[in-house]
Structures are given as structure tokens and as C-alpha cells.
Amino acid sequence: MDESLRDVDLLALAVEGRGDAFGQLFRRHGTVVYNHCFRRLGSWSAAEDATSLVFLEIWRRRERAVHFEGSLVPWLLGVANNVVRNLNRARRRYDAALFKLPSPPTVPDPADDVAQRLDDESRMREVLRELARLNRGEQDVVAMVLMSGLSYAEAATALGIPIGTVRSRLARARKRLENAFPSPPVRLSHATKE
């Protein structure tokens, strides 16, 4: 393609269907349009998209092109302004639509839950090591009353033993646990019900 051809001449060839003439226009003015779009949008990637849209629009409207003393640059930049305006309008609408959506719920970091579970398991293993030193009857009473929150009467029913036995076993177990845990590492239950 002859480099000496003016823009208006290249455009006339493009109107006749010569893609190489339109390609020459793109090579000649693509950077000017790209830089103009960047200056209007402030983003190189958005400017790249806008430049593509500008030349697509120019191809569609090539028969209605306006030149200034044989140059298409003013027309190209005018089309670029319209494309940029449309892109900004679409972005504002998109942002407005997003603003109307409810905020996503705050999701706790699963790492915090995992860390808490690991800490709980470690502390519970420590408690279970100490509970293993109790006799089976004391372990059962501790599990029912201190760990599960049953009343003495409910524990007596669950274990099939008199309520007095629940009280005495729990008293012995508490004494041993107090010696093992001056300040308990794990809260075994809520307040004990009578």
C-alpha cells in the first residue's frame, strides 16, 4: 500500500472494500486513538478495548466519514470520544447496579475456626488425661454433670445410681480435678444444676 496516500484516499479504498487500506489507516492512527482513549479512561487495558471499539465503529461508519483537509484524525478522535462516553456511562450503570445489591455476608476466616478447633482438641486431650486418673464411676458423673450439664437427679437417672452417690462421686472427682487443674484449661460445662 502506498504510504503517500492521504487518509481520505485510504478511506475511499476502504469504502470500496479494500481491507488493506483500512489496515493502513489503523497502523497510521491506532496509536493516536489508543493514547487519546488512555487519557480519557486512565487505564491502558480499558484504552485497548476502547480503541478496538473505535475502529469497529469507524469501519461500520466508513461511508459517512468526515475529513479535515484530507486527515481523518479529528473524526477518529470524535468517534473515540463517543466510545469513551458510552463506556463510562455503561460503567456508571454497572456500578450503580452493584451498589443496589445487598452487601455479601461477612464470612469468618475458616483458618480461625480450624485454629480454635485444634486448640480445643489439645486442651480436651489434657483434660481427658486427667479424667483418666479418676475411677470409672467418677468419670461417668463428671461426664454427665460437669461436661453435659445434667442435674444431679438427671445424672442419677441416666447412670442408674442414687442421687447421693452422684453427689459423693462428684465431690471426690472435683477435689482431684482441682488439684490437677488449679485454673481449668477447659470450661467443662455451664453452671451445674441441682
mmCIF file with all atom_site columns, C-alpha atoms in Angstrom:
data_model
loop_
_atom_site.group_PDB
_atom_site.id
_atom_site.type_symbol
_atom_site.label_atom_id
_atom_site.label_alt_id
_atom_site.label_comp_id
_atom_site.label_asym_id
_atom_site.label_entity_id
_atom_site.label_seq_id
_atom_site.pdbx_PDB_ins_code
_atom_site.Cartn_x
_atom_site.Cartn_y
_atom_site.Cartn_z
_atom_site.occupancy
_atom_site.B_iso_or_equiv
_atom_site.pdbx_formal_charge
_atom_site.auth_seq_id
_atom_site.auth_comp_id
_atom_site.auth_asym_id
_atom_site.auth_atom_id
_atom_site.pdbx_PDB_model_num
ATOM 1   C CA . MET A 1 1   ? 0.000   0.000   0.000  1.00 0.00 ? 1   MET A CA 1
ATOM 2   C CA . ASP A 1 2   ? 1.329   3.405   -0.977 1.00 0.00 ? 2   ASP A CA 1
ATOM 3   C CA . GLU A 1 3   ? 2.414   5.316   2.163  1.00 0.00 ? 3   GLU A CA 1
ATOM 4   C CA . SER A 1 4   ? 1.941   8.656   0.407  1.00 0.00 ? 4   SER A CA 1
ATOM 5   C CA . LEU A 1 5   ? -1.830  8.222   0.162  1.00 0.00 ? 5   LEU A CA 1
ATOM 6   C CA . ARG A 1 6   ? -3.781  10.662  2.277  1.00 0.00 ? 6   ARG A CA 1
ATOM 7   C CA . ASP A 1 7   ? -6.265  9.421   4.886  1.00 0.00 ? 7   ASP A CA 1
ATOM 8   C CA . VAL A 1 8   ? -9.202  10.401  2.705  1.00 0.00 ? 8   VAL A CA 1
ATOM 9   C CA . ASP A 1 9   ? -7.769  8.374   -0.185 1.00 0.00 ? 9   ASP A CA 1
ATOM 10  C CA . LEU A 1 10  ? -7.251  5.332   2.030  1.00 0.00 ? 10  LEU A CA 1
ATOM 11  C CA . LEU A 1 11  ? -10.800 5.724   3.287  1.00 0.00 ? 11  LEU A CA 1
ATOM 12  C CA . ALA A 1 12  ? -12.141 5.788   -0.282 1.00 0.00 ? 12  ALA A CA 1
ATOM 13  C CA . LEU A 1 13  ? -10.350 2.495   -0.937 1.00 0.00 ? 13  LEU A CA 1
ATOM 14  C CA . ALA A 1 14  ? -11.748 1.065   2.329  1.00 0.00 ? 14  ALA A CA 1
ATOM 15  C CA . VAL A 1 15  ? -15.273 2.063   1.265  1.00 0.00 ? 15  VAL A CA 1
ATOM 16  C CA . GLU A 1 16  ? -14.683 0.054   -1.914 1.00 0.00 ? 16  GLU A CA 1
ATOM 17  C CA . GLY A 1 17  ? -13.955 -2.953  0.301  1.00 0.00 ? 17  GLY A CA 1
ATOM 18  C CA . ARG A 1 18  ? -10.165 -2.800  0.440  1.00 0.00 ? 18  ARG A CA 1
ATOM 19  C CA . GLY A 1 19  ? -9.320  -4.150  3.887  1.00 0.00 ? 19  GLY A CA 1
ATOM 20  C CA . ASP A 1 20  ? -5.633  -3.414  3.381  1.00 0.00 ? 20  ASP A CA 1
ATOM 21  C CA . ALA A 1 21  ? -6.458  0.308   3.065  1.00 0.00 ? 21  ALA A CA 1
ATOM 22  C CA . PHE A 1 22  ? -8.376  0.206   6.345  1.00 0.00 ? 22  PHE A CA 1
ATOM 23  C CA . GLY A 1 23  ? -5.461  -1.685  7.916  1.00 0.00 ? 23  GLY A CA 1
ATOM 24  C CA . GLN A 1 24  ? -3.177  1.121   6.741  1.00 0.00 ? 24  GLN A CA 1
ATOM 25  C CA . LEU A 1 25  ? -5.459  3.663   8.470  1.00 0.00 ? 25  LEU A CA 1
ATOM 26  C CA . PHE A 1 26  ? -5.286  1.618   11.656 1.00 0.00 ? 26  PHE A CA 1
ATOM 27  C CA . ARG A 1 27  ? -1.477  1.376   11.541 1.00 0.00 ? 27  ARG A CA 1
ATOM 28  C CA . ARG A 1 28  ? -1.235  5.089   10.849 1.00 0.00 ? 28  ARG A CA 1
ATOM 29  C CA . HIS A 1 29  ? -3.603  6.319   13.594 1.00 0.00 ? 29  HIS A CA 1
ATOM 30  C CA . GLY A 1 30  ? -4.117  3.440   16.027 1.00 0.00 ? 30  GLY A CA 1
ATOM 31  C CA . THR A 1 31  ? -1.554  4.787   18.493 1.00 0.00 ? 31  THR A CA 1
ATOM 32  C CA . VAL A 1 32  ? -3.092  8.284   18.412 1.00 0.00 ? 32  VAL A CA 1
ATOM 33  C CA . VAL A 1 33  ? -6.533  6.831   19.178 1.00 0.00 ? 33  VAL A CA 1
ATOM 34  C CA . TYR A 1 34  ? -5.115  4.485   21.818 1.00 0.00 ? 34  TYR A CA 1
ATOM 35  C CA . ASN A 1 35  ? -3.301  7.307   23.637 1.00 0.00 ? 35  ASN A CA 1
ATOM 36  C CA . HIS A 1 36  ? -6.397  9.527   23.442 1.00 0.00 ? 36  HIS A CA 1
ATOM 37  C CA . CYS A 1 37  ? -8.516  6.758   24.960 1.00 0.00 ? 37  CYS A CA 1
ATOM 38  C CA . PHE A 1 38  ? -5.954  6.232   27.707 1.00 0.00 ? 38  PHE A CA 1
ATOM 39  C CA . ARG A 1 39  ? -6.003  9.928   28.558 1.00 0.00 ? 39  ARG A CA 1
ATOM 40  C CA . ARG A 1 40  ? -9.799  9.783   28.823 1.00 0.00 ? 40  ARG A CA 1
ATOM 41  C CA . LEU A 1 41  ? -10.085 6.467   30.690 1.00 0.00 ? 41  LEU A CA 1
ATOM 42  C CA . GLY A 1 42  ? -6.904  6.320   32.780 1.00 0.00 ? 42  GLY A CA 1
ATOM 43  C CA . SER A 1 43  ? -6.370  2.621   32.111 1.00 0.00 ? 43  SER A CA 1
ATOM 44  C CA . TRP A 1 44  ? -4.244  1.040   29.404 1.00 0.00 ? 44  TRP A CA 1
ATOM 45  C CA . SER A 1 45  ? -6.405  -2.087  29.220 1.00 0.00 ? 45  SER A CA 1
ATOM 46  C CA . ALA A 1 46  ? -9.611  -0.007  29.002 1.00 0.00 ? 46  ALA A CA 1
ATOM 47  C CA . ALA A 1 47  ? -7.932  2.139   26.327 1.00 0.00 ? 47  ALA A CA 1
ATOM 48  C CA . GLU A 1 48  ? -7.106  -1.013  24.376 1.00 0.00 ? 48  GLU A CA 1
ATOM 49  C CA . ASP A 1 49  ? -10.735 -2.127  24.481 1.00 0.00 ? 49  ASP A CA 1
ATOM 50  C CA . ALA A 1 50  ? -11.909 1.361   23.546 1.00 0.00 ? 50  ALA A CA 1
ATOM 51  C CA . THR A 1 51  ? -9.515  1.538   20.594 1.00 0.00 ? 51  THR A CA 1
ATOM 52  C CA . SER A 1 52  ? -10.905 -1.733  19.266 1.00 0.00 ? 52  SER A CA 1
ATOM 53  C CA . LEU A 1 53  ? -14.431 -0.368  19.584 1.00 0.00 ? 53  LEU A CA 1
ATOM 54  C CA . VAL A 1 54  ? -13.422 2.904   17.880 1.00 0.00 ? 54  VAL A CA 1
ATOM 55  C CA . PHE A 1 55  ? -12.043 1.133   14.816 1.00 0.00 ? 55  PHE A CA 1
ATOM 56  C CA . LEU A 1 56  ? -15.007 -1.209  14.686 1.00 0.00 ? 56  LEU A CA 1
ATOM 57  C CA . GLU A 1 57  ? -17.308 1.819   14.703 1.00 0.00 ? 57  GLU A CA 1
ATOM 58  C CA . ILE A 1 58  ? -15.159 3.551   12.075 1.00 0.00 ? 58  ILE A CA 1
ATOM 59  C CA . TRP A 1 59  ? -15.399 0.500   9.833  1.00 0.00 ? 59  TRP A CA 1
ATOM 60  C CA . ARG A 1 60  ? -19.189 0.462   10.224 1.00 0.00 ? 60  ARG A CA 1
ATOM 61  C CA . ARG A 1 61  ? -19.453 4.212   9.516  1.00 0.00 ? 61  ARG A CA 1
ATOM 62  C CA . ARG A 1 62  ? -16.686 4.457   6.899  1.00 0.00 ? 62  ARG A CA 1
ATOM 63  C CA . GLU A 1 63  ? -19.084 5.748   4.251  1.00 0.00 ? 63  GLU A CA 1
ATOM 64  C CA . ARG A 1 64  ? -20.064 8.706   6.465  1.00 0.00 ? 64  ARG A CA 1
ATOM 65  C CA . ALA A 1 65  ? -16.533 9.726   7.484  1.00 0.00 ? 65  ALA A CA 1
ATOM 66  C CA . VAL A 1 66  ? -15.644 13.380  7.853  1.00 0.00 ? 66  VAL A CA 1
ATOM 67  C CA . HIS A 1 67  ? -12.167 14.603  6.988  1.00 0.00 ? 67  HIS A CA 1
ATOM 68  C CA . PHE A 1 68  ? -10.357 17.837  7.703  1.00 0.00 ? 68  PHE A CA 1
ATOM 69  C CA . GLU A 1 69  ? -8.029  18.823  4.886  1.00 0.00 ? 69  GLU A CA 1
ATOM 70  C CA . GLY A 1 70  ? -7.634  15.132  3.978  1.00 0.00 ? 70  GLY A CA 1
ATOM 71  C CA . SER A 1 71  ? -6.947  13.953  7.548  1.00 0.00 ? 71  SER A CA 1
ATOM 72  C CA . LEU A 1 72  ? -9.303  11.662  9.447  1.00 0.00 ? 72  LEU A CA 1
ATOM 73  C CA . VAL A 1 73  ? -7.679  12.267  12.857 1.00 0.00 ? 73  VAL A CA 1
ATOM 74  C CA . PRO A 1 74  ? -10.323 14.772  14.080 1.00 0.00 ? 74  PRO A CA 1
ATOM 75  C CA . TRP A 1 75  ? -13.117 12.377  13.066 1.00 0.00 ? 75  TRP A CA 1
ATOM 76  C CA . LEU A 1 76  ? -11.316 9.406   14.641 1.00 0.00 ? 76  LEU A CA 1
ATOM 77  C CA . LEU A 1 77  ? -10.921 11.271  17.927 1.00 0.00 ? 77  LEU A CA 1
ATOM 78  C CA . GLY A 1 78  ? -14.553 12.404  17.798 1.00 0.00 ? 78  GLY A CA 1
ATOM 79  C CA . VAL A 1 79  ? -15.648 8.769   17.435 1.00 0.00 ? 79  VAL A CA 1
ATOM 80  C CA . ALA A 1 80  ? -13.225 7.885   20.245 1.00 0.00 ? 80  ALA A CA 1
ATOM 81  C CA . ASN A 1 81  ? -14.878 10.491  22.488 1.00 0.00 ? 81  ASN A CA 1
ATOM 82  C CA . ASN A 1 82  ? -18.284 8.953   21.859 1.00 0.00 ? 82  ASN A CA 1
ATOM 83  C CA . VAL A 1 83  ? -16.973 5.443   22.542 1.00 0.00 ? 83  VAL A CA 1
ATOM 84  C CA . VAL A 1 84  ? -15.323 6.594   25.774 1.00 0.00 ? 84  VAL A CA 1
ATOM 85  C CA . ARG A 1 85  ? -18.508 8.385   26.837 1.00 0.00 ? 85  ARG A CA 1
ATOM 86  C CA . ASN A 1 86  ? -20.538 5.207   26.201 1.00 0.00 ? 86  ASN A CA 1
ATOM 87  C CA . LEU A 1 87  ? -18.050 3.070   28.114 1.00 0.00 ? 87  LEU A CA 1
ATOM 88  C CA . ASN A 1 88  ? -18.110 5.467   31.067 1.00 0.00 ? 88  ASN A CA 1
ATOM 89  C CA . ARG A 1 89  ? -21.924 5.534   31.020 1.00 0.00 ? 89  ARG A CA 1
ATOM 90  C CA . ALA A 1 90  ? -22.045 1.732   30.982 1.00 0.00 ? 90  ALA A CA 1
ATOM 91  C CA . ARG A 1 91  ? -19.527 1.580   33.838 1.00 0.00 ? 91  ARG A CA 1
ATOM 92  C CA . ARG A 1 92  ? -21.577 4.048   35.921 1.00 0.00 ? 92  ARG A CA 1
ATOM 93  C CA . ARG A 1 93  ? -24.734 1.995   35.326 1.00 0.00 ? 93  ARG A CA 1
ATOM 94  C CA . TYR A 1 94  ? -22.908 -1.166  36.268 1.00 0.00 ? 94  TYR A CA 1
ATOM 95  C CA . ASP A 1 95  ? -21.515 0.449   39.436 1.00 0.00 ? 95  ASP A CA 1
ATOM 96  C CA . ALA A 1 96  ? -24.980 1.792   40.337 1.00 0.00 ? 96  ALA A CA 1
ATOM 97  C CA . ALA A 1 97  ? -26.474 -1.678  39.877 1.00 0.00 ? 97  ALA A CA 1
ATOM 98  C CA . LEU A 1 98  ? -23.761 -3.211  42.061 1.00 0.00 ? 98  LEU A CA 1
ATOM 99  C CA . PHE A 1 99  ? -24.358 -0.536  44.708 1.00 0.00 ? 99  PHE A CA 1
ATOM 100 C CA . LYS A 1 100 ? -28.022 -1.557  44.884 1.00 0.00 ? 100 LYS A CA 1
ATOM 101 C CA . LEU A 1 101 ? -27.149 -5.178  45.598 1.00 0.00 ? 101 LEU A CA 1
ATOM 102 C CA . PRO A 1 102 ? -27.001 -6.177  49.242 1.00 0.00 ? 102 PRO A CA 1
ATOM 103 C CA . SER A 1 103 ? -23.522 -6.483  50.672 1.00 0.00 ? 103 SER A CA 1
ATOM 104 C CA . PRO A 1 104 ? -22.278 -10.034 50.780 1.00 0.00 ? 104 PRO A CA 1
ATOM 105 C CA . PRO A 1 105 ? -22.363 -11.521 54.249 1.00 0.00 ? 105 PRO A CA 1
ATOM 106 C CA . THR A 1 106 ? -19.144 -11.402 56.192 1.00 0.00 ? 106 THR A CA 1
ATOM 107 C CA . VAL A 1 107 ? -17.714 -14.866 56.147 1.00 0.00 ? 107 VAL A CA 1
ATOM 108 C CA . PRO A 1 108 ? -15.425 -15.735 59.034 1.00 0.00 ? 108 PRO A CA 1
ATOM 109 C CA . ASP A 1 109 ? -11.979 -16.883 58.111 1.00 0.00 ? 109 ASP A CA 1
ATOM 110 C CA . PRO A 1 110 ? -12.047 -20.703 58.184 1.00 0.00 ? 110 PRO A CA 1
ATOM 111 C CA . ALA A 1 111 ? -8.453  -20.674 59.416 1.00 0.00 ? 111 ALA A CA 1
ATOM 112 C CA . ASP A 1 112 ? -9.662  -19.111 62.681 1.00 0.00 ? 112 ASP A CA 1
ATOM 113 C CA . ASP A 1 113 ? -12.173 -21.937 63.138 1.00 0.00 ? 113 ASP A CA 1
ATOM 114 C CA . VAL A 1 114 ? -9.537  -24.565 62.376 1.00 0.00 ? 114 VAL A CA 1
ATOM 115 C CA . ALA A 1 115 ? -7.096  -22.984 64.835 1.00 0.00 ? 115 ALA A CA 1
ATOM 116 C CA . GLN A 1 116 ? -9.798  -22.812 67.513 1.00 0.00 ? 116 GLN A CA 1
ATOM 117 C CA . ARG A 1 117 ? -10.755 -26.450 66.922 1.00 0.00 ? 117 ARG A CA 1
ATOM 118 C CA . LEU A 1 118 ? -7.123  -27.554 67.187 1.00 0.00 ? 118 LEU A CA 1
ATOM 119 C CA . ASP A 1 119 ? -6.703  -25.576 70.427 1.00 0.00 ? 119 ASP A CA 1
ATOM 120 C CA . ASP A 1 120 ? -9.917  -27.074 71.822 1.00 0.00 ? 120 ASP A CA 1
ATOM 121 C CA . GLU A 1 121 ? -8.802  -30.590 70.934 1.00 0.00 ? 121 GLU A CA 1
ATOM 122 C CA . SER A 1 122 ? -5.401  -30.063 72.516 1.00 0.00 ? 122 SER A CA 1
ATOM 123 C CA . ARG A 1 123 ? -6.947  -28.735 75.738 1.00 0.00 ? 123 ARG A CA 1
ATOM 124 C CA . MET A 1 124 ? -9.556  -31.501 75.774 1.00 0.00 ? 124 MET A CA 1
ATOM 125 C CA . ARG A 1 125 ? -6.838  -34.174 75.442 1.00 0.00 ? 125 ARG A CA 1
ATOM 126 C CA . GLU A 1 126 ? -5.174  -32.643 78.514 1.00 0.00 ? 126 GLU A CA 1
ATOM 127 C CA . VAL A 1 127 ? -8.465  -32.778 80.433 1.00 0.00 ? 127 VAL A CA 1
ATOM 128 C CA . LEU A 1 128 ? -9.138  -36.352 79.328 1.00 0.00 ? 128 LEU A CA 1
ATOM 129 C CA . ARG A 1 129 ? -5.669  -37.418 80.511 1.00 0.00 ? 129 ARG A CA 1
ATOM 130 C CA . GLU A 1 130 ? -6.555  -36.127 83.965 1.00 0.00 ? 130 GLU A CA 1
ATOM 131 C CA . LEU A 1 131 ? -10.058 -37.621 83.848 1.00 0.00 ? 131 LEU A CA 1
ATOM 132 C CA . ALA A 1 132 ? -8.483  -40.993 83.032 1.00 0.00 ? 132 ALA A CA 1
ATOM 133 C CA . ARG A 1 133 ? -6.945  -40.935 86.542 1.00 0.00 ? 133 ARG A CA 1
ATOM 134 C CA . LEU A 1 134 ? -10.438 -40.975 88.054 1.00 0.00 ? 134 LEU A CA 1
ATOM 135 C CA . ASN A 1 135 ? -12.276 -44.257 88.556 1.00 0.00 ? 135 ASN A CA 1
ATOM 136 C CA . ARG A 1 136 ? -14.969 -45.175 86.073 1.00 0.00 ? 136 ARG A CA 1
ATOM 137 C CA . GLY A 1 137 ? -17.855 -44.089 88.327 1.00 0.00 ? 137 GLY A CA 1
ATOM 138 C CA . GLU A 1 138 ? -16.296 -40.659 88.868 1.00 0.00 ? 138 GLU A CA 1
ATOM 139 C CA . GLN A 1 139 ? -15.613 -40.275 85.141 1.00 0.00 ? 139 GLN A CA 1
ATOM 140 C CA . ASP A 1 140 ? -19.268 -41.041 84.387 1.00 0.00 ? 140 ASP A CA 1
ATOM 141 C CA . VAL A 1 141 ? -20.529 -38.480 86.920 1.00 0.00 ? 141 VAL A CA 1
ATOM 142 C CA . VAL A 1 142 ? -18.126 -35.806 85.643 1.00 0.00 ? 142 VAL A CA 1
ATOM 143 C CA . ALA A 1 143 ? -19.215 -36.505 82.064 1.00 0.00 ? 143 ALA A CA 1
ATOM 144 C CA . MET A 1 144 ? -22.905 -36.245 82.950 1.00 0.00 ? 144 MET A CA 1
ATOM 145 C CA . VAL A 1 145 ? -22.899 -33.325 85.393 1.00 0.00 ? 145 VAL A CA 1
ATOM 146 C CA . LEU A 1 146 ? -19.844 -31.188 84.614 1.00 0.00 ? 146 LEU A CA 1
ATOM 147 C CA . MET A 1 147 ? -19.448 -31.823 80.910 1.00 0.00 ? 147 MET A CA 1
ATOM 148 C CA . SER A 1 148 ? -23.051 -32.341 79.746 1.00 0.00 ? 148 SER A CA 1
ATOM 149 C CA . GLY A 1 149 ? -24.780 -30.120 82.262 1.00 0.00 ? 149 GLY A CA 1
ATOM 150 C CA . LEU A 1 150 ? -27.264 -32.640 83.740 1.00 0.00 ? 150 LEU A CA 1
ATOM 151 C CA . SER A 1 151 ? -28.635 -32.043 87.213 1.00 0.00 ? 151 SER A CA 1
ATOM 152 C CA . TYR A 1 152 ? -27.720 -34.491 89.983 1.00 0.00 ? 152 TYR A CA 1
ATOM 153 C CA . ALA A 1 153 ? -31.150 -36.097 89.685 1.00 0.00 ? 153 ALA A CA 1
ATOM 154 C CA . GLU A 1 154 ? -30.884 -36.384 85.908 1.00 0.00 ? 154 GLU A CA 1
ATOM 155 C CA . ALA A 1 155 ? -27.370 -37.897 86.203 1.00 0.00 ? 155 ALA A CA 1
ATOM 156 C CA . ALA A 1 156 ? -28.629 -40.375 88.834 1.00 0.00 ? 156 ALA A CA 1
ATOM 157 C CA . THR A 1 157 ? -31.415 -41.438 86.469 1.00 0.00 ? 157 THR A CA 1
ATOM 158 C CA . ALA A 1 158 ? -29.064 -41.691 83.467 1.00 0.00 ? 158 ALA A CA 1
ATOM 159 C CA . LEU A 1 159 ? -26.480 -43.739 85.409 1.00 0.00 ? 159 LEU A CA 1
ATOM 160 C CA . GLY A 1 160 ? -28.986 -45.794 87.413 1.00 0.00 ? 160 GLY A CA 1
ATOM 161 C CA . ILE A 1 161 ? -27.468 -44.849 90.778 1.00 0.00 ? 161 ILE A CA 1
ATOM 162 C CA . PRO A 1 162 ? -28.817 -42.967 93.818 1.00 0.00 ? 162 PRO A CA 1
ATOM 163 C CA . ILE A 1 163 ? -28.521 -39.185 93.848 1.00 0.00 ? 163 ILE A CA 1
ATOM 164 C CA . GLY A 1 164 ? -26.299 -39.372 96.961 1.00 0.00 ? 164 GLY A CA 1
ATOM 165 C CA . THR A 1 165 ? -23.806 -41.474 95.021 1.00 0.00 ? 165 THR A CA 1
ATOM 166 C CA . VAL A 1 166 ? -23.747 -38.859 92.264 1.00 0.00 ? 166 VAL A CA 1
ATOM 167 C CA . ARG A 1 167 ? -23.011 -36.162 94.887 1.00 0.00 ? 167 ARG A CA 1
ATOM 168 C CA . SER A 1 168 ? -20.218 -38.107 96.613 1.00 0.00 ? 168 SER A CA 1
ATOM 169 C CA . ARG A 1 169 ? -18.535 -39.219 93.371 1.00 0.00 ? 169 ARG A CA 1
ATOM 170 C CA . LEU A 1 170 ? -18.697 -35.680 92.002 1.00 0.00 ? 170 LEU A CA 1
ATOM 171 C CA . ALA A 1 171 ? -17.235 -34.243 95.209 1.00 0.00 ? 171 ALA A CA 1
ATOM 172 C CA . ARG A 1 172 ? -14.274 -36.667 95.063 1.00 0.00 ? 172 ARG A CA 1
ATOM 173 C CA . ALA A 1 173 ? -13.786 -36.009 91.343 1.00 0.00 ? 173 ALA A CA 1
ATOM 174 C CA . ARG A 1 174 ? -13.862 -32.232 91.834 1.00 0.00 ? 174 ARG A CA 1
ATOM 175 C CA . LYS A 1 175 ? -11.256 -32.465 94.580 1.00 0.00 ? 175 LYS A CA 1
ATOM 176 C CA . ARG A 1 176 ? -8.907  -34.465 92.343 1.00 0.00 ? 176 ARG A CA 1
ATOM 177 C CA . LEU A 1 177 ? -9.547  -32.197 89.342 1.00 0.00 ? 177 LEU A CA 1
ATOM 178 C CA . GLU A 1 178 ? -8.918  -29.060 91.416 1.00 0.00 ? 178 GLU A CA 1
ATOM 179 C CA . ASN A 1 179 ? -5.502  -30.461 92.332 1.00 0.00 ? 179 ASN A CA 1
ATOM 180 C CA . ALA A 1 180 ? -4.790  -31.301 88.688 1.00 0.00 ? 180 ALA A CA 1
ATOM 181 C CA . PHE A 1 181 ? -6.186  -28.025 87.321 1.00 0.00 ? 181 PHE A CA 1
ATOM 182 C CA . PRO A 1 182 ? -5.796  -25.127 89.742 1.00 0.00 ? 182 PRO A CA 1
ATOM 183 C CA . SER A 1 183 ? -7.177  -22.993 86.917 1.00 0.00 ? 183 SER A CA 1
ATOM 184 C CA . PRO A 1 184 ? -9.010  -25.301 84.463 1.00 0.00 ? 184 PRO A CA 1
ATOM 185 C CA . PRO A 1 185 ? -7.743  -25.114 80.864 1.00 0.00 ? 185 PRO A CA 1
ATOM 186 C CA . VAL A 1 186 ? -11.187 -26.009 79.506 1.00 0.00 ? 186 VAL A CA 1
ATOM 187 C CA . ARG A 1 187 ? -14.595 -24.973 80.733 1.00 0.00 ? 187 ARG A CA 1
ATOM 188 C CA . LEU A 1 188 ? -16.279 -28.313 81.184 1.00 0.00 ? 188 LEU A CA 1
ATOM 189 C CA . SER A 1 189 ? -19.851 -27.078 81.285 1.00 0.00 ? 189 SER A CA 1
ATOM 190 C CA . HIS A 1 190 ? -22.216 -24.290 82.146 1.00 0.00 ? 190 HIS A CA 1
ATOM 191 C CA . ALA A 1 191 ? -23.364 -23.839 85.739 1.00 0.00 ? 191 ALA A CA 1
ATOM 192 C CA . THR A 1 192 ? -24.256 -27.112 87.437 1.00 0.00 ? 192 THR A CA 1
ATOM 193 C CA . LYS A 1 193 ? -27.969 -27.632 88.032 1.00 0.00 ? 193 LYS A CA 1
ATOM 194 C CA . GLU A 1 194 ? -29.099 -29.091 91.391 1.00 0.00 ? 194 GLU A CA 1
#
